[in-house]
Short mmCIF file of C-alpha atoms and ligand atoms in Angstrom, two decimals:
data_model
loop_
_atom_site.label_atom_id
_atom_site.label_comp_id
_atom_site.label_asym_id
_atom_site.label_seq_id
_atom_site.Cartn_x
_atom_site.Cartn_y
_atom_site.Cartn_z
CA MET G 1 -56.86 -62.98 -91.05
CA ASP G 2 -57.84 -63.62 -95.19
CA LEU G 3 -59.82 -61.44 -97.64
CA PRO G 4 -63.06 -63.25 -98.34
CA ARG G 5 -62.33 -65.80 -101.61
CA ILE G 6 -65.16 -64.89 -103.56
CA PHE G 7 -62.98 -61.45 -103.92
CA THR G 8 -59.75 -63.64 -105.61
CA ILE G 9 -61.55 -65.26 -107.98
CA ARG G 10 -62.84 -61.74 -109.01
CA GLU G 11 -59.22 -60.55 -109.03
CA SER G 12 -57.26 -63.47 -109.25
CA ASN G 13 -55.58 -62.36 -112.52
CA HIS G 14 -55.62 -58.62 -111.42
CA ARG G 15 -52.27 -56.60 -110.72
CA ILE G 16 -53.71 -53.44 -109.94
CA HIS G 17 -56.85 -54.05 -107.30
CA ASN G 18 -58.19 -50.10 -108.71
CA PRO G 19 -59.00 -48.29 -111.68
CA LEU G 20 -56.08 -47.23 -112.02
CA THR G 21 -54.00 -48.75 -115.76
CA ALA G 22 -50.51 -49.45 -115.29
CA GLU G 23 -49.87 -46.28 -118.00
CA LYS G 24 -51.67 -44.15 -115.21
CA PHE G 25 -49.52 -45.23 -112.43
CA ALA G 26 -46.71 -44.71 -113.51
CA THR G 27 -47.45 -41.32 -114.65
CA LEU G 28 -48.94 -41.18 -111.42
CA GLY G 29 -45.74 -42.07 -109.73
CA GLU G 30 -43.30 -39.93 -111.64
CA SER G 31 -45.58 -36.87 -111.14
CA LEU G 32 -44.31 -37.13 -107.25
CA ARG G 33 -41.26 -35.94 -108.38
CA LEU G 34 -39.89 -38.16 -105.75
CA PRO G 35 -36.45 -39.01 -105.21
CA ALA G 36 -34.48 -42.28 -105.99
CA GLY G 37 -34.26 -44.13 -102.49
CA THR G 38 -37.79 -42.50 -101.12
CA ARG G 39 -38.81 -45.14 -98.33
CA VAL G 40 -43.02 -46.18 -98.82
CA LEU G 41 -45.40 -47.60 -96.81
CA ASP G 42 -48.87 -49.79 -98.31
CA LEU G 43 -51.31 -50.33 -96.44
CA ALA G 44 -53.24 -52.47 -98.27
CA SER G 45 -50.69 -53.21 -101.50
CA GLY G 46 -52.93 -55.65 -102.64
CA SER G 47 -50.54 -57.76 -105.38
CA GLY G 48 -48.08 -54.85 -105.31
CA GLU G 49 -47.70 -53.52 -108.39
CA MET G 50 -47.22 -50.02 -107.52
CA LEU G 51 -44.22 -50.27 -105.00
CA CYS G 52 -43.04 -52.84 -107.63
CA THR G 53 -43.30 -50.96 -110.59
CA TRP G 54 -42.20 -47.86 -108.34
CA ALA G 55 -39.12 -49.39 -107.45
CA ARG G 56 -37.84 -51.17 -110.63
CA ASP G 57 -38.87 -47.47 -112.42
CA LEU G 58 -38.13 -44.48 -110.15
CA GLY G 59 -35.34 -46.74 -107.64
CA PHE G 60 -38.15 -46.33 -104.65
CA THR G 61 -37.71 -48.86 -101.47
CA GLY G 62 -40.82 -49.98 -98.67
CA THR G 63 -42.76 -52.05 -97.77
CA GLY G 64 -47.03 -53.92 -98.15
CA VAL G 65 -49.06 -54.34 -95.88
CA ASP G 66 -52.06 -56.68 -96.81
CA ILE G 67 -54.08 -58.53 -95.18
CA SER G 68 -54.69 -61.13 -98.66
CA THR G 69 -52.31 -64.56 -98.44
CA LEU G 70 -53.20 -64.48 -102.05
CA PHE G 71 -52.05 -61.82 -103.32
CA THR G 72 -49.19 -60.42 -100.35
CA GLU G 73 -47.38 -64.42 -102.85
CA GLN G 74 -47.65 -62.89 -105.95
CA ALA G 75 -46.32 -59.24 -104.47
CA ARG G 76 -43.25 -60.99 -104.03
CA ALA G 77 -43.98 -63.12 -106.92
CA ARG G 78 -44.40 -59.50 -108.59
CA ALA G 79 -40.92 -58.04 -106.53
CA ALA G 80 -38.73 -61.16 -108.14
CA ALA G 81 -39.57 -61.34 -111.65
CA LEU G 82 -38.97 -57.50 -111.72
CA GLY G 83 -35.41 -58.00 -110.03
CA VAL G 84 -36.48 -55.18 -106.98
CA ALA G 85 -37.08 -58.09 -104.13
CA ASP G 86 -33.84 -56.63 -102.52
CA ARG G 87 -35.02 -52.66 -102.18
CA VAL G 88 -39.19 -54.14 -101.13
CA GLU G 89 -41.07 -56.23 -99.11
CA PHE G 90 -44.80 -57.45 -98.88
CA VAL G 91 -45.74 -58.32 -95.21
CA HIS G 92 -49.47 -60.79 -95.02
CA GLY G 93 -51.14 -58.57 -91.71
CA ASP G 94 -54.02 -56.35 -91.63
CA ALA G 95 -52.67 -52.87 -92.05
CA ALA G 96 -55.75 -51.16 -89.49
CA GLY G 97 -53.38 -49.68 -86.70
CA HIS G 98 -49.81 -50.56 -88.92
CA VAL G 99 -47.11 -48.69 -88.11
CA ALA G 100 -43.81 -48.06 -89.49
CA ASP G 101 -40.12 -48.93 -87.08
CA GLN G 102 -39.36 -45.86 -89.32
CA PRO G 103 -40.39 -42.58 -90.83
CA VAL G 104 -41.19 -42.80 -94.38
CA ASP G 105 -40.98 -40.56 -97.15
CA LEU G 106 -44.23 -41.89 -98.95
CA ALA G 107 -46.63 -43.67 -97.00
CA ALA G 108 -50.20 -45.16 -98.87
CA CYS G 109 -53.26 -45.97 -98.61
CA VAL G 110 -55.02 -46.82 -102.02
CA GLY G 111 -58.08 -48.44 -102.14
CA ALA G 112 -58.63 -49.73 -98.22
CA THR G 113 -59.60 -45.91 -96.02
CA TRP G 114 -62.29 -48.64 -93.86
CA ILE G 115 -58.35 -50.15 -92.56
CA GLY G 116 -59.18 -46.17 -90.95
CA ASN G 117 -62.61 -45.90 -90.55
CA GLY G 118 -62.27 -43.18 -93.48
CA VAL G 119 -60.96 -40.66 -94.99
CA ALA G 120 -60.22 -38.78 -92.06
CA GLY G 121 -58.59 -42.17 -89.64
CA THR G 122 -56.57 -43.21 -92.19
CA THR G 123 -54.79 -40.37 -92.56
CA GLU G 124 -54.23 -40.18 -88.80
CA LEU G 125 -52.74 -43.73 -89.22
CA LEU G 126 -50.78 -42.92 -92.70
CA GLN G 127 -49.68 -39.62 -90.47
CA ARG G 128 -48.50 -41.50 -88.05
CA SER G 129 -45.28 -43.00 -89.84
CA LEU G 130 -44.20 -40.00 -92.53
CA ARG G 131 -41.19 -38.01 -91.78
CA PRO G 132 -42.00 -34.14 -91.60
CA GLY G 133 -42.73 -33.41 -94.33
CA GLY G 134 -43.45 -36.83 -96.43
CA MET G 135 -46.21 -36.66 -98.34
CA MET G 136 -49.56 -39.68 -98.52
CA LEU G 137 -51.70 -41.39 -100.60
CA ILE G 138 -55.09 -41.28 -100.23
CA GLY G 139 -56.73 -44.00 -103.01
CA GLU G 140 -60.97 -43.23 -103.00
CA PRO G 141 -64.36 -43.15 -104.13
CA PHE G 142 -65.97 -40.49 -105.53
CA TRP G 143 -69.41 -39.86 -106.88
CA ARG G 144 -69.13 -39.16 -110.58
CA ARG G 145 -72.45 -38.08 -110.50
CA THR G 146 -74.46 -37.37 -107.13
CA PRO G 147 -76.94 -40.78 -107.34
CA PRO G 148 -80.69 -39.90 -108.01
CA ASP G 149 -81.56 -41.68 -105.31
CA GLU G 150 -80.55 -43.93 -102.17
CA GLU G 151 -81.39 -47.00 -103.81
CA THR G 152 -78.74 -45.82 -107.01
CA ALA G 153 -76.60 -45.10 -104.61
CA LYS G 154 -76.31 -49.30 -103.22
CA ALA G 155 -76.56 -50.87 -106.49
CA CYS G 156 -73.09 -48.55 -106.58
CA HIS G 157 -72.16 -50.84 -103.92
CA ALA G 158 -72.90 -48.34 -101.55
CA SER G 159 -74.21 -48.25 -98.20
CA SER G 160 -76.04 -44.53 -99.00
CA VAL G 161 -75.18 -41.73 -101.00
CA ALA G 162 -73.88 -40.54 -97.86
CA ASP G 163 -70.94 -43.14 -98.16
CA PHE G 164 -68.81 -40.63 -101.29
CA LEU G 165 -69.00 -37.25 -102.70
CA LEU G 166 -67.69 -34.89 -105.55
CA LEU G 167 -64.57 -34.84 -106.64
CA PRO G 168 -64.46 -30.66 -105.29
CA ALA G 169 -66.40 -32.02 -102.24
CA LEU G 170 -62.87 -35.11 -101.44
CA ILE G 171 -60.62 -32.52 -101.81
CA GLU G 172 -61.68 -29.99 -100.11
CA GLN G 173 -62.15 -33.01 -97.21
CA PHE G 174 -58.74 -34.10 -97.61
CA GLN G 175 -58.25 -29.00 -97.65
CA GLU G 176 -60.33 -29.64 -94.02
CA LEU G 177 -57.80 -32.02 -92.35
CA GLY G 178 -54.46 -29.94 -92.25
CA TYR G 179 -53.98 -30.74 -95.95
CA ASP G 180 -52.26 -29.62 -98.98
CA VAL G 181 -53.53 -31.43 -103.18
CA VAL G 182 -50.04 -32.03 -104.49
CA GLU G 183 -51.78 -34.48 -107.12
CA MET G 184 -54.16 -36.93 -108.28
CA MET G 185 -54.13 -39.51 -110.27
CA LEU G 186 -58.02 -39.95 -111.69
CA ALA G 187 -59.46 -43.17 -112.84
CA ASP G 188 -62.17 -42.45 -115.43
CA GLN G 189 -64.00 -44.87 -117.75
CA ASP G 190 -62.57 -47.13 -119.96
CA SER G 191 -59.66 -47.61 -116.93
CA TRP G 192 -62.99 -48.41 -114.42
CA ASP G 193 -63.38 -51.08 -117.14
CA ARG G 194 -59.78 -52.86 -117.20
CA TYR G 195 -61.14 -52.79 -113.00
CA ALA G 196 -64.35 -53.94 -113.34
CA ALA G 197 -64.80 -56.21 -116.87
CA ALA G 198 -61.50 -58.10 -116.03
CA GLN G 199 -63.63 -60.30 -113.35
CA TRP G 200 -66.21 -61.52 -115.80
CA LEU G 201 -63.28 -63.54 -117.50
CA SER G 202 -62.09 -64.78 -114.66
CA MET G 203 -65.40 -65.13 -113.28
CA ARG G 204 -65.47 -67.85 -116.50
CA ARG G 205 -62.72 -68.94 -115.92
CA TRP G 206 -62.77 -69.89 -112.87
CA LEU G 207 -66.50 -71.03 -113.18
CA ASP G 208 -65.53 -73.76 -116.03
CA GLU G 209 -62.58 -74.87 -113.92
CA ASN G 210 -64.62 -75.03 -110.56
CA PRO G 211 -68.51 -76.10 -111.18
CA ASP G 212 -68.80 -78.01 -107.73
CA ASP G 213 -67.49 -75.24 -105.43
CA GLU G 214 -69.65 -74.03 -102.93
CA LEU G 215 -69.36 -70.58 -104.53
CA ALA G 216 -69.60 -71.44 -107.78
CA PRO G 217 -74.09 -71.01 -107.95
CA GLU G 218 -73.11 -67.41 -106.62
CA VAL G 219 -70.20 -66.98 -108.89
CA ARG G 220 -72.28 -67.41 -111.64
CA GLU G 221 -74.72 -64.98 -110.17
CA GLU G 222 -73.13 -62.22 -110.79
CA LEU G 223 -71.55 -63.31 -113.89
CA THR G 224 -74.43 -62.61 -115.04
CA THR G 225 -75.89 -59.81 -114.01
CA GLU G 226 -72.91 -57.73 -112.85
CA PRO G 227 -72.13 -56.86 -116.45
CA ALA G 228 -75.69 -55.25 -117.41
CA HIS G 229 -76.03 -53.53 -113.47
CA TYR G 230 -71.91 -52.24 -113.53
CA ALA G 231 -73.15 -50.53 -117.32
CA ARG G 232 -76.44 -48.66 -115.76
CA TYR G 233 -74.77 -48.11 -112.14
CA GLY G 234 -71.24 -48.07 -110.98
CA ARG G 235 -69.77 -46.79 -114.56
CA GLU G 236 -72.53 -44.23 -114.92
CA TYR G 237 -71.62 -42.79 -111.36
CA LEU G 238 -68.64 -43.92 -109.61
CA SER G 239 -64.95 -42.76 -109.94
CA TRP G 240 -62.09 -42.68 -107.54
CA GLY G 241 -58.72 -41.45 -107.30
CA VAL G 242 -55.25 -41.56 -105.69
CA PHE G 243 -54.42 -37.55 -104.61
CA ALA G 244 -50.78 -37.15 -102.74
CA LEU G 245 -51.90 -35.37 -100.03
CA MET G 246 -48.83 -33.20 -97.97
CA LYS G 247 -50.07 -31.75 -93.89
CA ARG G 248 -50.06 -28.54 -94.07
C1 SAM Q 1 -59.26 -52.77 -103.73
S1 SAM Q 1 -58.12 -53.60 -103.09
C2 SAM Q 1 -56.22 -51.97 -103.29
C3 SAM Q 1 -54.62 -53.05 -104.14
C4 SAM Q 1 -53.51 -52.34 -103.59
N1 SAM Q 1 -54.00 -50.95 -103.07
C5 SAM Q 1 -53.80 -51.75 -105.64
O1 SAM Q 1 -54.94 -50.48 -105.95
O2 SAM Q 1 -53.70 -52.52 -106.14
C6 SAM Q 1 -57.84 -53.06 -101.80
C7 SAM Q 1 -56.78 -53.76 -101.00
O3 SAM Q 1 -57.10 -54.38 -99.22
C8 SAM Q 1 -56.79 -55.41 -98.93
N2 SAM Q 1 -57.30 -55.35 -96.94
C9 SAM Q 1 -58.45 -55.03 -97.25
N3 SAM Q 1 -58.50 -54.97 -95.00
C10 SAM Q 1 -56.70 -54.97 -94.99
C11 SAM Q 1 -56.73 -54.80 -94.32
N4 SAM Q 1 -57.08 -54.68 -92.90
N5 SAM Q 1 -56.01 -55.09 -94.22
C12 SAM Q 1 -54.58 -55.13 -94.88
N6 SAM Q 1 -55.14 -55.69 -95.52
C13 SAM Q 1 -56.19 -54.86 -96.36
C14 SAM Q 1 -57.57 -56.37 -99.77
O4 SAM Q 1 -56.28 -57.83 -99.67
C15 SAM Q 1 -57.37 -55.30 -101.28
O5 SAM Q 1 -56.24 -56.33 -101.40
#
């Protein structure tokens, strides 16, 4: 059970595996107005940057679960480096169906709603770990501009235009599921670049060091085509945000 290696080649140097910057994450944490001691469950926690920095800066505690052995090791190392290893733990595992032993104050899934088969299923999954009155964070893509055709949607790594909504419709979807949207932090094109463009140098360095690896031809092809492809499609049409929700 692990994340396919191509992802860790692209994102080996990322601390944040989504299109928010460290500054945006810090602002989001502060904006939630939650007290020190807030207990967090973070499903698909990646390299643990959100949990570790919020433990350091805001006094939160919690658990992250992620399927990637590499990212989980990086998260544990980051917790030690930031001096918060006594407040956060990182578990390697499948987060689909994962429910906390004790109810938490803040339950998050930032960038992996496939673990609940989409937004609706992920809110249900997170709700099962949440104390009454608790808060939920969902990170999800939305269309910055509606793609003109299905080909453009596929070029944005979606399977169809119907995969994502425009921002107002995504907010309405959360509301129709019975939640108040109480905060949000959105990516912008510059912060998308920190996520997407930062993968290109990681791929180039990896290729230089691993020219004979079986994945080298795939990585070479991606490094050649992806920068212009991203500039033409993903950067123009796709956006992303983290939404803070509270059940009505
Ligand atoms: C877009 S990244 C977001 C990571 C992290 N939340 C962040 O924002 O930095 C998606 C993450 O989902 C993890 N993942 C994918 N499928 C998973 C599963 N079934 N269970 C747990 N983690 C999973 C990946 O390993 C990756 O770390």
